[in-house]
Amino acid sequence: MTLDYSERMGSIKASEIRELLKLTQKPEIISFAGGLPAPELFPVEIVKEMSAEVLDEMGTQALQYGPTEGFDPLREKIAKRMKKFGVDTEAKNILITSGSQQGLDFTGKIFLDKDDVVLCESPSYLGALNAFKAYQPKFIEVPTDNDGMNMDELEKILESTDNIKVIYVIPDFQNPSGRTWSVERRKRIIELANKHNLPIVEDNPYGELRFEGEMPPSIKSFDTEGRVIFLGTFSKTFCPGFRLGWTCAEYEVLNKYILIKQGADLQASTLSQMILDRFLTKYDLDEHIEKIKAVYVKRRDLMLKTMEEEFPKEVSFTRPEGGLFTWVTLPEHINARDLATKAIEKKVAFVPGGSFFPNGGNENTFRLNYSNMDEERIVIGVTRLAESIKEMI
Amino acid sequence: MTLDYSERMGSIKASEIRELLKLTQKPEIISFAGGLPAPELFPVEIVKEMSAEVLDEMGTQALQYGPTEGFDPLREKIAKRMKKFGVDTEAKNILITSGSQQGLDFTGKIFLDKDDVVLCESPSYLGALNAFKAYQPKFIEVPTDNDGMNMDELEKILESTDNIKVIYVIPDFQNPSGRTWSVERRKRIIELANKHNLPIVEDNPYGELRFEGEMPPSIKSFDTEGRVIFLGTFSKTFCPGFRLGWTCAEYEVLNKYILIKQGADLQASTLSQMILDRFLTKYDLDEHIEKIKAVYVKRRDLMLKTMEEEFPKEVSFTRPEGGLFTWVTLPEHINARDLATKAIEKKVAFVPGGSFFPNGGNENTFRLNYSNMDEERIVIGVTRLAESIKEMI
């Protein structure tokens, strides 16, 4: 028996990362593949305490249906936290989602008809590309450099292309490249979006994990017309197993996301929202983030140092000021998928870069995560990886 | 500023129920509107205990990302529970979703292109219609009676209609009608679906809440070709705030749901899944369901008795053997939306029936929920409702 599926299913494949993650669950594998936070930093005891308090004090409410928009006290706290990103907003502009991933899926649903165009950075986040693909768009990749998306190239594309519906960007410690946009480009993209009346989806899962320098204002902070949709998450600053993220947008736009959330899954978990809300009331999330950063900065430093020492000099890589990833470029004749096969024999895993380019190519790139492995395993893993690369050069 | 939304957004409106629920959160309102379980029956203390144990014993795992398919021990237990529905299956055929609502959204994504046809019962669950609408199908309503969908009518439609892609049914204590399909029709729909090679989506949120008589085998239990997709949920038997449901299907079909889950929100909450799994290990869910049924049966009896005594004899209603709802039919000249306006003045809320018919009409019907109000409020509310009806007759 073969059923008749929708046309969109022809273009939807398993995420290479999710499939890899299954392989890498074996403890002997040194995995730089996922975007997993360091679990030893999760506030397990505090979550336990908050969970008990919520259930003691408001147990029946915590287990009942709640509003689609989310638990109001949590929405208020998130609205206030948006100040960190330079955004002055209110609870009514916040929708609680099942991770920021859900905000990506909703973005596709809300803006994309078949054959519409999504502009994205080249490379871009694989999970976003997969979410959008369900709505059958075309992707145009805008070239990037160390300061983010190239604005002159963006302008050219905007002026020469019909049916562009969304500009999707990750301006802080981009996934997969680890790069951060300059302030000037953040201002410039707003001007261009205003001129062409386009929404910008600003995905910011990592911005709060800055190890050095000042956090630049978000693109949304320069938005005077309400066209930036900001996606945030607690997956990297609190814990991913809660599946809590948010969408922040002008009410007129956010209301579309709320309507879609109703049909998609009614609401986020009431209990999870209340536990997180209580954590934010009784503890200082920023203090917790400092603890995370203190660990990650050492891991990044050690990974970069080992790469510098061990990788052949034909191999280049980015030097992220925060976040979870560095991005490696091999000599053009080396295919990172072949390298991945070699590396997995040495029990080291990473994600080949090709899948971060929606239109293919760039098979000589790959992404390394440094947040999830301890320092010893980082040194061993990068050294083994260097051996595999040398064998291929 | 007005952004350019996708075509589908033109047909997506706020769910009347969700909007009503916001109004009915005021404690002075006697609400028969939602499909809310009785919160006083939630196992709050046990959830607290299970949460503490999970966090003590496997805290870091509980707060980390997990597989898209769901937590394996929970999938295994659900597979075993499927025996209650007459279905012999395995963990690999179970996907954990964010409520069964998410399974409905995924169904639309997987099977529906624009202008494809969904066959549904007339009336059908509003939340499913809203979920499907995002994929721009046409709905054909199949007439129903006290034994479920009319199979001769279904056969005629199947033979005369192109582009039918999904048959969506709620055979047990249907939402909104409260009716249950006969066994004969369950067998017959499989024959018809086999003949026309169509998937059947069997939505069963209430089947385990049977107050009297034997639970009939599910439609899926008669499925020899793997074309029935069964949607289950813990919202009505455990608690809805956890947002945990499941999709059970042949692996080839389920794999499409898993792919879509990856892009939609990666996975369900790891912690919630582990708490529920531990509850299912240490406690007897069926025993808990008995407690729920003991309360609901009294509420149903009292609601039906009061309706019999107070409603004018021109008004008819269904006599559900379980579940949460009864369905009322007024004389044709009375519009239930007008009645709702009158009733809300008397602080009584319900959902007018019109929105359960995707193609409109039937404005002389409405749905009453009996699970969420205590016995005193049921008598007062139904009596007030009867007064409003009498004023309109």
mmCIF file of C-alpha atoms in Angstrom, chain B residues 105-281:
data_model
loop_
_atom_site.group_PDB
_atom_site.id
_atom_site.type_symbol
_atom_site.label_atom_id
_atom_site.label_comp_id
_atom_site.label_asym_id
_atom_site.label_seq_id
_atom_site.Cartn_x
_atom_site.Cartn_y
_atom_site.Cartn_z
ATOM 1 C CA ASP B 105 -1.861 19.745 11.920
ATOM 2 C CA PHE B 106 0.726 17.227 10.693
ATOM 3 C CA THR B 107 -2.019 15.289 8.892
ATOM 4 C CA GLY B 108 -2.860 18.395 6.907
ATOM 5 C CA LYS B 109 0.784 18.995 6.066
ATOM 6 C CA ILE B 110 1.419 15.428 5.009
ATOM 7 C CA PHE B 111 -1.660 14.770 2.891
ATOM 8 C CA LEU B 112 -3.173 18.025 1.686
ATOM 9 C CA ASP B 113 -2.372 20.228 -1.261
ATOM 10 C CA LYS B 114 -4.564 23.215 -2.007
ATOM 11 C CA ASP B 115 -8.122 22.268 -3.115
ATOM 12 C CA ASP B 116 -7.725 18.634 -2.082
ATOM 13 C CA VAL B 117 -10.785 17.219 -0.370
ATOM 14 C CA VAL B 118 -11.132 16.187 3.275
ATOM 15 C CA LEU B 119 -14.140 14.062 4.160
ATOM 16 C CA CYS B 120 -15.397 14.561 7.694
ATOM 17 C CA GLU B 121 -18.425 13.869 9.821
ATOM 18 C CA SER B 122 -21.141 16.489 9.822
ATOM 19 C CA PRO B 123 -20.635 18.038 12.401
ATOM 20 C CA SER B 124 -16.910 17.601 13.141
ATOM 21 C CA TYR B 125 -14.269 18.841 15.600
ATOM 22 C CA LEU B 126 -13.664 22.551 15.104
ATOM 23 C CA GLY B 127 -9.972 22.318 16.066
ATOM 24 C CA ALA B 128 -9.350 19.730 13.362
ATOM 25 C CA LEU B 129 -11.132 21.827 10.745
ATOM 26 C CA ASN B 130 -8.977 24.817 11.763
ATOM 27 C CA ALA B 131 -5.783 22.756 11.628
ATOM 28 C CA PHE B 132 -6.631 21.430 8.150
ATOM 29 C CA LYS B 133 -7.634 24.879 6.850
ATOM 30 C CA ALA B 134 -3.984 25.937 6.940
ATOM 31 C CA TYR B 135 -3.497 23.591 3.983
ATOM 32 C CA GLN B 136 -6.439 25.045 2.015
ATOM 33 C CA PRO B 137 -8.537 21.946 1.388
ATOM 34 C CA LYS B 138 -12.211 21.696 0.562
ATOM 35 C CA PHE B 139 -14.388 19.919 3.087
ATOM 36 C CA ILE B 140 -17.158 17.541 2.204
ATOM 37 C CA GLU B 141 -19.378 16.749 5.166
ATOM 38 C CA VAL B 142 -20.723 13.204 5.319
ATOM 39 C CA PRO B 143 -24.122 12.917 7.026
ATOM 40 C CA THR B 144 -24.183 11.187 10.420
ATOM 41 C CA ASP B 145 -26.767 9.599 12.673
ATOM 42 C CA ASN B 146 -26.713 7.919 16.067
ATOM 43 C CA ASP B 147 -24.519 5.078 14.716
ATOM 44 C CA GLY B 148 -21.880 7.415 13.268
ATOM 45 C CA MET B 149 -21.099 8.359 9.696
ATOM 46 C CA ASN B 150 -23.599 7.167 7.101
ATOM 47 C CA MET B 151 -21.677 4.610 5.050
ATOM 48 C CA ASP B 152 -23.977 4.642 2.033
ATOM 49 C CA GLU B 153 -23.568 8.390 1.773
ATOM 50 C CA LEU B 154 -19.818 8.012 2.213
ATOM 51 C CA GLU B 155 -19.728 5.451 -0.597
ATOM 52 C CA LYS B 156 -21.636 7.767 -2.941
ATOM 53 C CA ILE B 157 -19.257 10.628 -2.215
ATOM 54 C CA LEU B 158 -16.190 8.429 -2.662
ATOM 55 C CA GLU B 159 -17.467 7.289 -6.032
ATOM 56 C CA SER B 160 -18.378 10.709 -7.333
ATOM 57 C CA THR B 161 -15.570 12.941 -6.037
ATOM 58 C CA ASP B 162 -12.026 13.566 -7.243
ATOM 59 C CA ASN B 163 -9.049 14.552 -5.117
ATOM 60 C CA ILE B 164 -10.218 13.118 -1.835
ATOM 61 C CA LYS B 165 -7.072 12.769 0.270
ATOM 62 C CA VAL B 166 -8.134 12.121 3.865
ATOM 63 C CA ILE B 167 -11.149 10.751 5.724
ATOM 64 C CA TYR B 168 -11.206 12.301 9.202
ATOM 65 C CA VAL B 169 -13.387 10.713 11.896
ATOM 66 C CA ILE B 170 -13.907 10.708 15.668
ATOM 67 C CA PRO B 171 -15.731 7.422 16.198
ATOM 68 C CA ASP B 172 -15.894 7.419 20.016
ATOM 69 C CA PHE B 173 -18.012 10.016 21.853
ATOM 70 C CA GLN B 174 -17.594 12.310 18.922
ATOM 71 C CA ASN B 175 -16.765 15.972 19.385
ATOM 72 C CA PRO B 176 -19.205 17.729 19.226
ATOM 73 C CA SER B 177 -22.065 15.219 18.985
ATOM 74 C CA GLY B 178 -21.164 12.777 21.734
ATOM 75 C CA ARG B 179 -22.113 9.891 19.421
ATOM 76 C CA THR B 180 -20.284 6.565 18.992
ATOM 77 C CA TRP B 181 -19.996 4.576 15.776
ATOM 78 C CA SER B 182 -21.381 1.052 15.540
ATOM 79 C CA VAL B 183 -18.915 -1.798 14.998
ATOM 80 C CA GLU B 184 -20.465 -2.554 11.642
ATOM 81 C CA ARG B 185 -19.677 0.936 10.338
ATOM 82 C CA ARG B 186 -16.127 0.713 11.638
ATOM 83 C CA LYS B 187 -15.631 -2.387 9.491
ATOM 84 C CA ARG B 188 -17.377 -0.869 6.511
ATOM 85 C CA ILE B 189 -15.294 2.317 6.432
ATOM 86 C CA ILE B 190 -12.151 0.183 6.206
ATOM 87 C CA GLU B 191 -13.556 -1.646 3.192
ATOM 88 C CA LEU B 192 -14.372 1.638 1.510
ATOM 89 C CA ALA B 193 -10.978 3.175 2.317
ATOM 90 C CA ASN B 194 -9.233 0.063 0.994
ATOM 91 C CA LYS B 195 -11.198 0.231 -2.214
ATOM 92 C CA HIS B 196 -10.322 3.890 -2.755
ATOM 93 C CA ASN B 197 -6.790 3.703 -1.276
ATOM 94 C CA LEU B 198 -7.364 6.501 1.229
ATOM 95 C CA PRO B 199 -5.944 7.136 4.677
ATOM 96 C CA ILE B 200 -8.384 7.315 7.588
ATOM 97 C CA VAL B 201 -7.433 9.596 10.459
ATOM 98 C CA GLU B 202 -9.064 8.164 13.570
ATOM 99 C CA ASP B 203 -9.073 10.769 16.321
ATOM 100 C CA ASN B 204 -9.788 9.213 19.705
ATOM 101 C CA PRO B 205 -9.362 11.567 22.643
ATOM 102 C CA TYR B 206 -12.364 10.355 24.635
ATOM 103 C CA GLY B 207 -12.733 6.614 23.946
ATOM 104 C CA GLU B 208 -11.315 5.568 27.312
ATOM 105 C CA LEU B 209 -13.929 7.621 29.162
ATOM 106 C CA ARG B 210 -16.764 5.143 28.673
ATOM 107 C CA PHE B 211 -19.351 5.157 31.468
ATOM 108 C CA GLU B 212 -21.375 2.126 30.368
ATOM 109 C CA GLY B 213 -21.316 -0.704 27.847
ATOM 110 C CA GLU B 214 -18.329 -2.244 26.103
ATOM 111 C CA MET B 215 -15.643 -0.229 24.321
ATOM 112 C CA PRO B 216 -15.944 -1.081 20.631
ATOM 113 C CA PRO B 217 -12.736 -2.010 18.769
ATOM 114 C CA SER B 218 -11.134 0.991 17.094
ATOM 115 C CA ILE B 219 -11.346 1.448 13.341
ATOM 116 C CA LYS B 220 -7.594 0.867 13.298
ATOM 117 C CA SER B 221 -8.146 -2.602 14.776
ATOM 118 C CA PHE B 222 -9.851 -3.622 11.510
ATOM 119 C CA ASP B 223 -7.101 -2.110 9.349
ATOM 120 C CA THR B 224 -5.174 -4.815 7.512
ATOM 121 C CA GLU B 225 -3.339 -2.498 5.099
ATOM 122 C CA GLY B 226 -1.867 0.125 7.450
ATOM 123 C CA ARG B 227 -4.001 3.004 6.238
ATOM 124 C CA VAL B 228 -5.444 4.139 9.574
ATOM 125 C CA ILE B 229 -3.603 6.853 11.462
ATOM 126 C CA PHE B 230 -4.719 6.774 15.080
ATOM 127 C CA LEU B 231 -4.411 9.928 17.192
ATOM 128 C CA GLY B 232 -4.433 9.572 20.977
ATOM 129 C CA THR B 233 -3.890 11.941 23.875
ATOM 130 C CA PHE B 234 -3.306 12.026 27.609
ATOM 131 C CA SER B 235 -5.151 15.347 27.900
ATOM 132 C CA LYS B 236 -8.420 13.783 29.022
ATOM 133 C CA THR B 237 -7.097 10.795 30.990
ATOM 134 C CA PHE B 238 -4.088 12.411 32.725
ATOM 135 C CA CYS B 239 -3.895 16.180 32.226
ATOM 136 C CA PRO B 240 -3.945 18.582 29.287
ATOM 137 C CA GLY B 241 -1.315 21.012 30.638
ATOM 138 C CA PHE B 242 1.396 18.445 29.804
ATOM 139 C CA ARG B 243 0.547 18.649 26.072
ATOM 140 C CA LEU B 244 1.292 15.010 25.387
ATOM 141 C CA GLY B 245 -0.437 12.976 22.730
ATOM 142 C CA TRP B 246 0.593 10.381 20.199
ATOM 143 C CA THR B 247 0.238 9.309 16.604
ATOM 144 C CA CYS B 248 0.141 5.574 15.885
ATOM 145 C CA ALA B 249 0.622 4.430 12.292
ATOM 146 C CA GLU B 250 2.484 1.982 10.081
ATOM 147 C CA TYR B 251 6.152 2.923 10.073
ATOM 148 C CA GLU B 252 6.163 4.049 6.441
ATOM 149 C CA VAL B 253 3.372 6.509 7.211
ATOM 150 C CA LEU B 254 4.556 7.422 10.704
ATOM 151 C CA ASN B 255 7.953 8.307 9.301
ATOM 152 C CA LYS B 256 6.308 11.217 7.450
ATOM 153 C CA TYR B 257 4.918 12.456 10.768
ATOM 154 C CA ILE B 258 8.378 12.158 12.348
ATOM 155 C CA LEU B 259 9.965 14.172 9.516
ATOM 156 C CA ILE B 260 7.342 16.872 9.935
ATOM 157 C CA LYS B 261 7.794 16.916 13.724
ATOM 158 C CA GLN B 262 11.536 17.635 13.202
ATOM 159 C CA GLY B 263 10.802 20.803 11.291
ATOM 160 C CA ALA B 264 7.788 21.810 13.367
ATOM 161 C CA ASP B 265 9.303 21.811 16.879
ATOM 162 C CA LEU B 266 12.041 19.141 17.013
ATOM 163 C CA GLN B 267 10.419 17.077 19.807
ATOM 164 C CA ALA B 268 7.996 17.044 22.757
ATOM 165 C CA SER B 269 9.224 18.138 26.202
ATOM 166 C CA THR B 270 11.706 15.577 27.513
ATOM 167 C CA LEU B 271 10.831 16.251 31.166
ATOM 168 C CA SER B 272 7.067 15.965 30.618
ATOM 169 C CA GLN B 273 7.515 12.675 28.769
ATOM 170 C CA MET B 274 9.665 11.269 31.556
ATOM 171 C CA ILE B 275 7.229 12.342 34.280
ATOM 172 C CA LEU B 276 4.333 10.724 32.414
ATOM 173 C CA ASP B 277 6.392 7.601 31.746
ATOM 174 C CA ARG B 278 7.186 7.257 35.435
ATOM 175 C CA PHE B 279 3.531 7.800 36.332
ATOM 176 C CA LEU B 280 2.596 4.970 33.958
ATOM 177 C CA THR B 281 5.274 2.741 35.541
#
